Amino acid sequence: MRKALYLMGILDDRDLEWLVKNGEAQFIKSGTTLIQEGGSIDSLYVLLDGKLSVTIGRGVEVASLLSGEIVGEMSFVDSRPPSASVVAIQDCQVLTVPRASLKRRLEEDEAFAARFYRAMAVYLADRLRTTVSRFGYGSAKQDADPHQVDELDDEMMDSMSLAAVRFDELLRRLRVN
């Protein structure tokens, strides 16, 4: 769930309220392709429950995603087609936030935009650090201690408990078990 905590820790309660009102909780049946590599994408997704598989090329799995992961964020940020496919490997619940609604909110509310893009930057930086460490490009200390990569700095730790409360509230508001 840690990835959504970045988002929930940086956004405020009004932002969460906006996500609940403008997003839609959707059931995704196992086997459904949520995002097609190279295709178009019109929403940002937060995985509320279930398991997704991220694949590239001819179905090579590069990641498994669990509750709290964000999907479609790279294509949202850079407007390029998805570089991977995302398939439900269990029945899932996702919060679907339409791209057009989110884009409009970002254009109309500069404070929200600043918080949202900061959250995306922190989220994507964490993903890049994790990816780089998996390929052995990190420091020798990282290679010796694989848990170091998952450590958070003090500033992020301060916001994690609030983020967890906000994510739980999001699940409660969307009635996801």
Short mmCIF file of N, CA and C in Angstrom, two decimals:
data_model
loop_
_atom_site.label_atom_id
_atom_site.label_comp_id
_atom_site.label_asym_id
_atom_site.label_seq_id
_atom_site.Cartn_x
_atom_site.Cartn_y
_atom_site.Cartn_z
N MET A 1 0.81 -1.19 0.00
CA MET A 1 0.00 0.00 0.00
C MET A 1 0.86 1.26 0.00
N ARG A 2 2.14 1.14 0.11
CA ARG A 2 2.99 2.30 0.32
C ARG A 2 2.89 3.35 -0.79
N LYS A 3 2.69 2.96 -2.02
CA LYS A 3 2.68 3.93 -3.12
C LYS A 3 1.55 4.94 -2.99
N ALA A 4 0.35 4.49 -2.66
CA ALA A 4 -0.75 5.43 -2.48
C ALA A 4 -0.51 6.32 -1.27
N LEU A 5 0.30 5.84 -0.32
CA LEU A 5 0.59 6.66 0.84
C LEU A 5 1.35 7.91 0.44
N TYR A 6 2.19 7.84 -0.58
CA TYR A 6 2.86 9.05 -1.06
C TYR A 6 1.81 10.07 -1.49
N LEU A 7 0.85 9.61 -2.26
CA LEU A 7 -0.20 10.49 -2.74
C LEU A 7 -1.04 11.02 -1.59
N MET A 8 -1.49 10.11 -0.72
CA MET A 8 -2.36 10.50 0.39
C MET A 8 -1.62 11.36 1.43
N GLY A 9 -0.32 11.19 1.54
CA GLY A 9 0.45 11.96 2.50
C GLY A 9 0.70 13.39 2.06
N ILE A 10 0.67 13.63 0.77
CA ILE A 10 0.95 14.96 0.25
C ILE A 10 -0.34 15.73 -0.08
N LEU A 11 -1.35 15.03 -0.59
CA LEU A 11 -2.63 15.68 -0.84
C LEU A 11 -3.30 15.98 0.50
N ASP A 12 -4.22 16.93 0.51
CA ASP A 12 -4.91 17.24 1.77
C ASP A 12 -6.32 16.65 1.75
N ASP A 13 -7.06 16.88 2.83
CA ASP A 13 -8.39 16.28 2.97
C ASP A 13 -9.37 16.77 1.90
N ARG A 14 -9.25 18.02 1.48
CA ARG A 14 -10.12 18.52 0.40
C ARG A 14 -9.83 17.80 -0.91
N ASP A 15 -8.55 17.49 -1.12
CA ASP A 15 -8.17 16.77 -2.33
C ASP A 15 -8.76 15.36 -2.32
N LEU A 16 -8.70 14.71 -1.16
CA LEU A 16 -9.30 13.38 -1.02
C LEU A 16 -10.78 13.43 -1.30
N GLU A 17 -11.44 14.46 -0.76
CA GLU A 17 -12.87 14.64 -1.00
C GLU A 17 -13.15 14.78 -2.50
N TRP A 18 -12.30 15.56 -3.18
CA TRP A 18 -12.48 15.74 -4.62
C TRP A 18 -12.32 14.40 -5.36
N LEU A 19 -11.32 13.61 -4.96
CA LEU A 19 -11.11 12.30 -5.60
C LEU A 19 -12.33 11.40 -5.43
N VAL A 20 -12.90 11.39 -4.23
CA VAL A 20 -14.07 10.56 -3.96
C VAL A 20 -15.25 11.01 -4.82
N LYS A 21 -15.47 12.33 -4.91
CA LYS A 21 -16.61 12.86 -5.66
C LYS A 21 -16.44 12.72 -7.17
N ASN A 22 -15.21 12.81 -7.66
CA ASN A 22 -14.98 12.81 -9.10
C ASN A 22 -14.47 11.49 -9.65
N GLY A 23 -14.04 10.62 -8.76
CA GLY A 23 -13.63 9.29 -9.18
C GLY A 23 -14.79 8.32 -9.04
N GLU A 24 -14.58 7.13 -9.50
CA GLU A 24 -15.62 6.10 -9.42
C GLU A 24 -14.98 4.79 -9.01
N ALA A 25 -15.54 4.16 -7.98
CA ALA A 25 -15.07 2.83 -7.59
C ALA A 25 -15.61 1.85 -8.62
N GLN A 26 -14.71 1.07 -9.21
CA GLN A 26 -15.12 0.12 -10.25
C GLN A 26 -14.61 -1.28 -9.91
N PHE A 27 -15.43 -2.27 -10.23
CA PHE A 27 -15.05 -3.67 -10.10
C PHE A 27 -14.40 -4.09 -11.41
N ILE A 28 -13.23 -4.71 -11.30
CA ILE A 28 -12.52 -5.20 -12.48
C ILE A 28 -12.39 -6.72 -12.34
N LYS A 29 -12.98 -7.45 -13.25
CA LYS A 29 -12.97 -8.92 -13.20
C LYS A 29 -11.58 -9.46 -13.54
N SER A 30 -11.18 -10.51 -12.86
CA SER A 30 -9.91 -11.18 -13.13
C SER A 30 -9.80 -11.49 -14.62
N GLY A 31 -8.64 -11.21 -15.19
CA GLY A 31 -8.41 -11.44 -16.61
C GLY A 31 -8.64 -10.22 -17.48
N THR A 32 -9.22 -9.17 -16.91
CA THR A 32 -9.49 -7.95 -17.65
C THR A 32 -8.22 -7.12 -17.82
N THR A 33 -8.00 -6.62 -19.04
CA THR A 33 -6.88 -5.71 -19.29
C THR A 33 -7.35 -4.31 -18.96
N LEU A 34 -6.72 -3.72 -17.95
CA LEU A 34 -7.05 -2.37 -17.51
C LEU A 34 -6.36 -1.34 -18.40
N ILE A 35 -5.09 -1.62 -18.73
CA ILE A 35 -4.29 -0.73 -19.58
C ILE A 35 -3.58 -1.60 -20.61
N GLN A 36 -3.64 -1.18 -21.87
CA GLN A 36 -2.98 -1.91 -22.95
C GLN A 36 -1.71 -1.17 -23.37
N GLU A 37 -0.60 -1.87 -23.37
CA GLU A 37 0.67 -1.28 -23.80
C GLU A 37 0.51 -0.63 -25.17
N GLY A 38 0.92 0.63 -25.29
CA GLY A 38 0.84 1.35 -26.55
C GLY A 38 -0.52 1.93 -26.87
N GLY A 39 -1.53 1.58 -26.09
CA GLY A 39 -2.88 2.07 -26.35
C GLY A 39 -3.12 3.44 -25.74
N SER A 40 -4.37 3.85 -25.77
CA SER A 40 -4.71 5.13 -25.15
C SER A 40 -5.19 4.86 -23.72
N ILE A 41 -5.06 5.87 -22.90
CA ILE A 41 -5.49 5.74 -21.51
C ILE A 41 -6.21 7.02 -21.12
N ASP A 42 -7.40 6.87 -20.58
CA ASP A 42 -8.20 8.05 -20.28
C ASP A 42 -8.46 8.24 -18.80
N SER A 43 -7.78 7.46 -17.94
CA SER A 43 -7.99 7.57 -16.50
C SER A 43 -6.71 7.28 -15.74
N LEU A 44 -6.72 7.72 -14.51
CA LEU A 44 -5.69 7.37 -13.53
C LEU A 44 -6.39 6.43 -12.57
N TYR A 45 -5.70 5.38 -12.11
CA TYR A 45 -6.33 4.38 -11.26
C TYR A 45 -5.57 4.23 -9.95
N VAL A 46 -6.33 4.03 -8.88
CA VAL A 46 -5.76 3.64 -7.60
C VAL A 46 -6.32 2.26 -7.30
N LEU A 47 -5.45 1.27 -7.14
CA LEU A 47 -5.89 -0.09 -6.83
C LEU A 47 -6.31 -0.14 -5.37
N LEU A 48 -7.58 -0.38 -5.15
CA LEU A 48 -8.14 -0.41 -3.80
C LEU A 48 -8.09 -1.80 -3.19
N ASP A 49 -8.29 -2.81 -4.03
CA ASP A 49 -8.29 -4.19 -3.56
C ASP A 49 -8.03 -5.10 -4.75
N GLY A 50 -7.33 -6.20 -4.52
CA GLY A 50 -7.06 -7.17 -5.57
C GLY A 50 -5.60 -7.15 -5.97
N LYS A 51 -5.32 -7.72 -7.14
CA LYS A 51 -3.94 -7.83 -7.61
C LYS A 51 -3.91 -7.63 -9.12
N LEU A 52 -2.97 -6.78 -9.55
CA LEU A 52 -2.75 -6.51 -10.97
C LEU A 52 -1.37 -6.98 -11.37
N SER A 53 -1.22 -7.34 -12.63
CA SER A 53 0.07 -7.71 -13.18
C SER A 53 0.46 -6.70 -14.25
N VAL A 54 1.70 -6.24 -14.18
CA VAL A 54 2.23 -5.30 -15.18
C VAL A 54 3.13 -6.12 -16.10
N THR A 55 2.82 -6.09 -17.40
CA THR A 55 3.59 -6.87 -18.37
C THR A 55 4.08 -5.99 -19.51
N ILE A 56 5.16 -6.43 -20.12
CA ILE A 56 5.69 -5.76 -21.31
C ILE A 56 5.87 -6.79 -22.41
N GLY A 57 5.93 -6.28 -23.64
CA GLY A 57 6.17 -7.17 -24.78
C GLY A 57 5.13 -8.26 -24.88
N ARG A 58 5.61 -9.48 -24.94
CA ARG A 58 4.71 -10.63 -25.10
C ARG A 58 4.32 -11.24 -23.76
N GLY A 59 3.97 -10.40 -22.83
CA GLY A 59 3.46 -10.88 -21.56
C GLY A 59 4.50 -11.13 -20.48
N VAL A 60 5.69 -10.56 -20.61
CA VAL A 60 6.72 -10.71 -19.59
C VAL A 60 6.34 -9.84 -18.39
N GLU A 61 6.07 -10.49 -17.24
CA GLU A 61 5.67 -9.74 -16.06
C GLU A 61 6.86 -9.00 -15.46
N VAL A 62 6.67 -7.71 -15.23
CA VAL A 62 7.72 -6.89 -14.62
C VAL A 62 7.34 -6.45 -13.21
N ALA A 63 6.06 -6.58 -12.85
CA ALA A 63 5.64 -6.20 -11.50
C ALA A 63 4.27 -6.79 -11.20
N SER A 64 4.05 -7.03 -9.92
CA SER A 64 2.73 -7.36 -9.39
C SER A 64 2.32 -6.21 -8.49
N LEU A 65 1.09 -5.77 -8.62
CA LEU A 65 0.62 -4.62 -7.86
C LEU A 65 -0.49 -5.05 -6.91
N LEU A 66 -0.41 -4.53 -5.69
CA LEU A 66 -1.41 -4.82 -4.67
C LEU A 66 -2.09 -3.54 -4.24
N SER A 67 -3.01 -3.64 -3.32
CA SER A 67 -3.78 -2.51 -2.82
C SER A 67 -2.89 -1.30 -2.53
N GLY A 68 -3.33 -0.15 -3.03
CA GLY A 68 -2.63 1.09 -2.79
C GLY A 68 -1.72 1.53 -3.92
N GLU A 69 -1.56 0.72 -4.92
CA GLU A 69 -0.72 1.12 -6.05
C GLU A 69 -1.49 2.07 -6.96
N ILE A 70 -0.74 2.90 -7.65
CA ILE A 70 -1.31 3.86 -8.60
C ILE A 70 -0.93 3.38 -10.00
N VAL A 71 -1.88 3.43 -10.92
CA VAL A 71 -1.67 2.91 -12.27
C VAL A 71 -2.09 3.97 -13.28
N GLY A 72 -1.28 4.13 -14.32
CA GLY A 72 -1.59 5.09 -15.37
C GLY A 72 -0.98 6.46 -15.12
N GLU A 73 -0.17 6.56 -14.07
CA GLU A 73 0.39 7.86 -13.69
C GLU A 73 1.45 8.35 -14.68
N MET A 74 2.24 7.44 -15.23
CA MET A 74 3.28 7.89 -16.17
C MET A 74 2.65 8.49 -17.42
N SER A 75 1.65 7.83 -17.96
CA SER A 75 0.98 8.36 -19.15
C SER A 75 0.23 9.64 -18.83
N PHE A 76 -0.24 9.77 -17.60
CA PHE A 76 -0.90 11.02 -17.23
C PHE A 76 0.11 12.16 -17.21
N VAL A 77 1.26 11.91 -16.62
CA VAL A 77 2.27 12.96 -16.45
C VAL A 77 2.88 13.38 -17.78
N ASP A 78 3.21 12.40 -18.65
CA ASP A 78 3.91 12.77 -19.89
C ASP A 78 3.06 12.64 -21.16
N SER A 79 1.81 12.23 -21.04
CA SER A 79 0.87 12.13 -22.17
C SER A 79 1.30 11.17 -23.26
N ARG A 80 2.21 10.26 -22.95
CA ARG A 80 2.62 9.26 -23.93
C ARG A 80 1.84 7.97 -23.70
N PRO A 81 1.74 7.12 -24.71
CA PRO A 81 1.02 5.85 -24.52
C PRO A 81 1.71 5.00 -23.44
N PRO A 82 0.95 4.15 -22.79
CA PRO A 82 1.52 3.28 -21.75
C PRO A 82 2.64 2.40 -22.30
N SER A 83 3.68 2.23 -21.49
CA SER A 83 4.83 1.40 -21.88
C SER A 83 4.67 -0.03 -21.42
N ALA A 84 3.54 -0.34 -20.78
CA ALA A 84 3.27 -1.69 -20.28
C ALA A 84 1.77 -1.91 -20.26
N SER A 85 1.39 -3.17 -20.23
CA SER A 85 -0.02 -3.54 -20.05
C SER A 85 -0.26 -3.84 -18.58
N VAL A 86 -1.47 -3.62 -18.14
CA VAL A 86 -1.85 -3.92 -16.76
C VAL A 86 -3.10 -4.78 -16.82
N VAL A 87 -3.00 -5.98 -16.23
CA VAL A 87 -4.09 -6.96 -16.28
C VAL A 87 -4.45 -7.37 -14.86
N ALA A 88 -5.74 -7.50 -14.61
CA ALA A 88 -6.21 -7.98 -13.30
C ALA A 88 -5.94 -9.49 -13.22
N ILE A 89 -5.19 -9.91 -12.22
CA ILE A 89 -4.95 -11.34 -12.04
C ILE A 89 -5.78 -11.89 -10.87
N GLN A 90 -6.52 -11.00 -10.25
CA GLN A 90 -7.57 -11.33 -9.29
C GLN A 90 -8.69 -10.33 -9.55
N ASP A 91 -9.88 -10.63 -9.05
CA ASP A 91 -10.92 -9.60 -9.09
C ASP A 91 -10.40 -8.41 -8.31
N CYS A 92 -10.65 -7.21 -8.82
CA CYS A 92 -10.11 -5.99 -8.22
C CYS A 92 -11.19 -4.93 -8.06
N GLN A 93 -10.90 -4.01 -7.16
CA GLN A 93 -11.64 -2.77 -7.04
C GLN A 93 -10.63 -1.67 -7.30
N VAL A 94 -10.96 -0.73 -8.17
CA VAL A 94 -10.09 0.40 -8.45
C VAL A 94 -10.89 1.69 -8.32
N LEU A 95 -10.19 2.74 -7.93
CA LEU A 95 -10.75 4.09 -8.01
C LEU A 95 -10.31 4.61 -9.36
N THR A 96 -11.26 4.90 -10.23
CA THR A 96 -10.99 5.41 -11.57
C THR A 96 -11.23 6.91 -11.57
N VAL A 97 -10.18 7.67 -11.88
CA VAL A 97 -10.29 9.12 -11.92
C VAL A 97 -10.11 9.54 -13.39
N PRO A 98 -11.17 10.02 -14.03
CA PRO A 98 -11.07 10.39 -15.44
C PRO A 98 -9.99 11.45 -15.69
N ARG A 99 -9.21 11.22 -16.71
CA ARG A 99 -8.12 12.13 -17.07
C ARG A 99 -8.62 13.56 -17.28
N ALA A 100 -9.73 13.70 -17.98
CA ALA A 100 -10.26 15.03 -18.28
C ALA A 100 -10.63 15.78 -17.00
N SER A 101 -11.26 15.11 -16.07
CA SER A 101 -11.64 15.75 -14.80
C SER A 101 -10.41 16.15 -14.01
N LEU A 102 -9.43 15.25 -13.95
CA LEU A 102 -8.21 15.53 -13.20
C LEU A 102 -7.44 16.68 -13.85
N LYS A 103 -7.36 16.67 -15.16
CA LYS A 103 -6.66 17.74 -15.87
C LYS A 103 -7.32 19.09 -15.61
N ARG A 104 -8.65 19.11 -15.65
CA ARG A 104 -9.39 20.34 -15.40
C ARG A 104 -9.13 20.84 -13.97
N ARG A 105 -9.14 19.94 -13.01
CA ARG A 105 -8.87 20.33 -11.61
C ARG A 105 -7.46 20.89 -11.46
N LEU A 106 -6.49 20.28 -12.12
CA LEU A 106 -5.11 20.76 -12.05
C LEU A 106 -4.97 22.15 -12.65
N GLU A 107 -5.71 22.42 -13.72
CA GLU A 107 -5.66 23.74 -14.36
C GLU A 107 -6.35 24.81 -13.52
N GLU A 108 -7.39 24.43 -12.79
CA GLU A 108 -8.19 25.40 -12.04
C GLU A 108 -7.66 25.67 -10.63
N ASP A 109 -6.91 24.74 -10.06
CA ASP A 109 -6.50 24.85 -8.66
C ASP A 109 -4.99 24.65 -8.56
N GLU A 110 -4.26 25.77 -8.53
CA GLU A 110 -2.79 25.70 -8.52
C GLU A 110 -2.25 25.00 -7.28
N ALA A 111 -2.88 25.18 -6.14
CA ALA A 111 -2.41 24.52 -4.91
C ALA A 111 -2.56 23.00 -5.03
N PHE A 112 -3.70 22.57 -5.56
CA PHE A 112 -3.91 21.14 -5.79
C PHE A 112 -2.87 20.62 -6.78
N ALA A 113 -2.64 21.37 -7.85
CA ALA A 113 -1.67 20.95 -8.87
C ALA A 113 -0.29 20.79 -8.25
N ALA A 114 0.11 21.74 -7.40
CA ALA A 114 1.43 21.65 -6.77
C ALA A 114 1.53 20.40 -5.90
N ARG A 115 0.49 20.12 -5.11
CA ARG A 115 0.51 18.93 -4.26
C ARG A 115 0.49 17.65 -5.10
N PHE A 116 -0.36 17.63 -6.12
CA PHE A 116 -0.49 16.43 -6.95
C PHE A 116 0.82 16.12 -7.68
N TYR A 117 1.40 17.11 -8.32
CA TYR A 117 2.64 16.86 -9.07
C TYR A 117 3.82 16.56 -8.13
N ARG A 118 3.83 17.12 -6.95
CA ARG A 118 4.87 16.77 -5.98
C ARG A 118 4.71 15.30 -5.58
N ALA A 119 3.47 14.89 -5.32
CA ALA A 119 3.21 13.49 -4.97
C ALA A 119 3.64 12.55 -6.10
N MET A 120 3.32 12.93 -7.34
CA MET A 120 3.72 12.09 -8.47
C MET A 120 5.24 12.03 -8.59
N ALA A 121 5.91 13.15 -8.37
CA ALA A 121 7.38 13.18 -8.45
C ALA A 121 8.00 12.28 -7.39
N VAL A 122 7.51 12.35 -6.17
CA VAL A 122 8.04 11.51 -5.10
C VAL A 122 7.76 10.04 -5.40
N TYR A 123 6.55 9.74 -5.86
CA TYR A 123 6.15 8.38 -6.20
C TYR A 123 7.04 7.81 -7.32
N LEU A 124 7.20 8.58 -8.38
CA LEU A 124 8.00 8.10 -9.51
C LEU A 124 9.49 8.03 -9.17
N ALA A 125 9.97 8.94 -8.33
CA ALA A 125 11.37 8.87 -7.88
C ALA A 125 11.60 7.59 -7.08
N ASP A 126 10.65 7.25 -6.22
CA ASP A 126 10.78 6.01 -5.45
C ASP A 126 10.80 4.80 -6.38
N ARG A 127 9.92 4.80 -7.36
CA ARG A 127 9.88 3.68 -8.31
C ARG A 127 11.21 3.58 -9.07
N LEU A 128 11.76 4.71 -9.49
CA LEU A 128 13.03 4.70 -10.20
C LEU A 128 14.15 4.17 -9.31
N ARG A 129 14.21 4.63 -8.07
CA ARG A 129 15.24 4.14 -7.14
C ARG A 129 15.13 2.63 -6.95
N THR A 130 13.92 2.14 -6.79
CA THR A 130 13.71 0.71 -6.61
C THR A 130 14.15 -0.06 -7.86
N THR A 131 13.76 0.44 -9.02
CA THR A 131 14.13 -0.21 -10.28
C THR A 131 15.64 -0.23 -10.46
N VAL A 132 16.28 0.90 -10.23
CA VAL A 132 17.73 0.99 -10.38
C VAL A 132 18.43 0.03 -9.42
N SER A 133 17.94 -0.05 -8.20
CA SER A 133 18.59 -0.94 -7.22
C SER A 133 18.45 -2.40 -7.62
N ARG A 134 17.35 -2.76 -8.26
CA ARG A 134 17.15 -4.15 -8.70
C ARG A 134 18.16 -4.56 -9.77
N PHE A 135 18.60 -3.58 -10.55
CA PHE A 135 19.56 -3.89 -11.61
C PHE A 135 21.00 -3.71 -11.15
N GLY A 136 21.20 -3.43 -9.87
CA GLY A 136 22.54 -3.36 -9.31
C GLY A 136 23.26 -2.06 -9.57
N TYR A 137 22.55 -1.01 -9.98
CA TYR A 137 23.20 0.26 -10.26
C TYR A 137 23.27 1.15 -9.02
N GLY A 138 22.69 0.70 -7.91
CA GLY A 138 22.74 1.46 -6.68
C GLY A 138 24.11 1.32 -6.04
N SER A 139 24.24 1.89 -4.86
CA SER A 139 25.51 1.83 -4.15
C SER A 139 25.80 0.41 -3.68
N ALA A 140 27.05 0.14 -3.35
CA ALA A 140 27.44 -1.16 -2.81
C ALA A 140 26.68 -1.42 -1.52
N LYS A 141 26.44 -0.38 -0.74
CA LYS A 141 25.71 -0.53 0.51
C LYS A 141 24.28 -1.00 0.23
N GLN A 142 23.64 -0.47 -0.82
CA GLN A 142 22.30 -0.91 -1.19
C GLN A 142 22.32 -2.38 -1.57
N ASP A 143 23.33 -2.78 -2.33
CA ASP A 143 23.42 -4.18 -2.75
C ASP A 143 23.60 -5.10 -1.55
N ALA A 144 24.34 -4.63 -0.55
CA ALA A 144 24.57 -5.44 0.64
C ALA A 144 23.33 -5.48 1.53
N ASP A 145 22.53 -4.44 1.53
CA ASP A 145 21.35 -4.35 2.38
C ASP A 145 20.14 -3.97 1.52
N PRO A 146 19.42 -4.98 0.97
CA PRO A 146 18.31 -4.69 0.06
C PRO A 146 17.16 -3.94 0.74
N HIS A 147 17.10 -3.95 2.06
CA HIS A 147 16.02 -3.24 2.75
C HIS A 147 16.27 -1.73 2.80
N GLN A 148 17.50 -1.31 2.58
CA GLN A 148 17.82 0.12 2.62
C GLN A 148 17.00 0.88 1.59
N VAL A 149 16.77 0.27 0.44
CA VAL A 149 16.03 0.92 -0.63
C VAL A 149 14.62 1.29 -0.18
N ASP A 150 14.02 0.52 0.71
CA ASP A 150 12.67 0.78 1.16
C ASP A 150 12.58 1.79 2.30
N GLU A 151 13.70 2.27 2.81
CA GLU A 151 13.66 3.20 3.92
C GLU A 151 13.19 4.57 3.45
N LEU A 152 12.45 5.25 4.34
CA LEU A 152 11.93 6.56 4.04
C LEU A 152 12.68 7.61 4.85
N ASP A 153 12.81 8.81 4.28
CA ASP A 153 13.45 9.86 5.06
C ASP A 153 12.48 10.38 6.11
N ASP A 154 12.99 11.19 7.04
CA ASP A 154 12.19 11.66 8.17
C ASP A 154 10.95 12.44 7.72
N GLU A 155 11.10 13.26 6.70
CA GLU A 155 9.97 14.05 6.21
C GLU A 155 8.84 13.15 5.73
N MET A 156 9.18 12.10 4.99
CA MET A 156 8.16 11.18 4.49
C MET A 156 7.53 10.38 5.63
N MET A 157 8.34 9.99 6.62
CA MET A 157 7.80 9.23 7.74
C MET A 157 6.74 10.04 8.48
N ASP A 158 6.94 11.35 8.60
CA ASP A 158 5.98 12.21 9.29
C ASP A 158 4.62 12.18 8.62
N SER A 159 4.60 12.03 7.31
CA SER A 159 3.31 12.08 6.61
C SER A 159 2.68 10.70 6.41
N MET A 160 3.40 9.62 6.69
CA MET A 160 2.88 8.28 6.41
C MET A 160 1.68 7.90 7.26
N SER A 161 1.66 8.24 8.56
CA SER A 161 0.52 7.85 9.38
C SER A 161 -0.73 8.61 8.92
N LEU A 162 -0.59 9.88 8.62
CA LEU A 162 -1.71 10.64 8.09
C LEU A 162 -2.16 10.06 6.75
N ALA A 163 -1.21 9.68 5.93
CA ALA A 163 -1.53 9.09 4.63
C ALA A 163 -2.30 7.80 4.80
N ALA A 164 -1.90 6.98 5.75
CA ALA A 164 -2.60 5.71 5.99
C ALA A 164 -4.04 5.97 6.43
N VAL A 165 -4.24 6.95 7.27
CA VAL A 165 -5.59 7.31 7.71
C VAL A 165 -6.41 7.77 6.51
N ARG A 166 -5.81 8.58 5.64
CA ARG A 166 -6.53 9.08 4.47
C ARG A 166 -6.88 7.95 3.51
N PHE A 167 -5.95 7.00 3.32
CA PHE A 167 -6.24 5.88 2.42
C PHE A 167 -7.36 5.02 3.02
N ASP A 168 -7.33 4.78 4.32
CA ASP A 168 -8.41 4.03 4.97
C ASP A 168 -9.74 4.76 4.80
N GLU A 169 -9.71 6.09 4.91
CA GLU A 169 -10.93 6.89 4.72
C GLU A 169 -11.42 6.76 3.27
N LEU A 170 -10.50 6.78 2.32
CA LEU A 170 -10.88 6.60 0.92
C LEU A 170 -11.56 5.25 0.74
N LEU A 171 -10.99 4.20 1.30
CA LEU A 171 -11.60 2.87 1.19
C LEU A 171 -12.98 2.84 1.85
N ARG A 172 -13.09 3.47 3.03
CA ARG A 172 -14.36 3.51 3.73
C ARG A 172 -15.41 4.26 2.91
N ARG A 173 -15.02 5.41 2.36
CA ARG A 173 -15.96 6.23 1.59
C ARG A 173 -16.43 5.51 0.32
N LEU A 174 -15.54 4.71 -0.23
CA LEU A 174 -15.88 3.98 -1.45
C LEU A 174 -16.42 2.59 -1.14
N ARG A 175 -16.52 2.28 0.16
CA ARG A 175 -17.07 1.02 0.67
C ARG A 175 -16.36 -0.20 0.09
N VAL A 176 -15.04 -0.19 0.16
CA VAL A 176 -14.24 -1.31 -0.32
C VAL A 176 -13.76 -2.08 0.91
N ASN A 177 -13.93 -3.38 0.91
CA ASN A 177 -13.47 -4.20 2.05
C ASN A 177 -12.05 -4.62 1.87
#
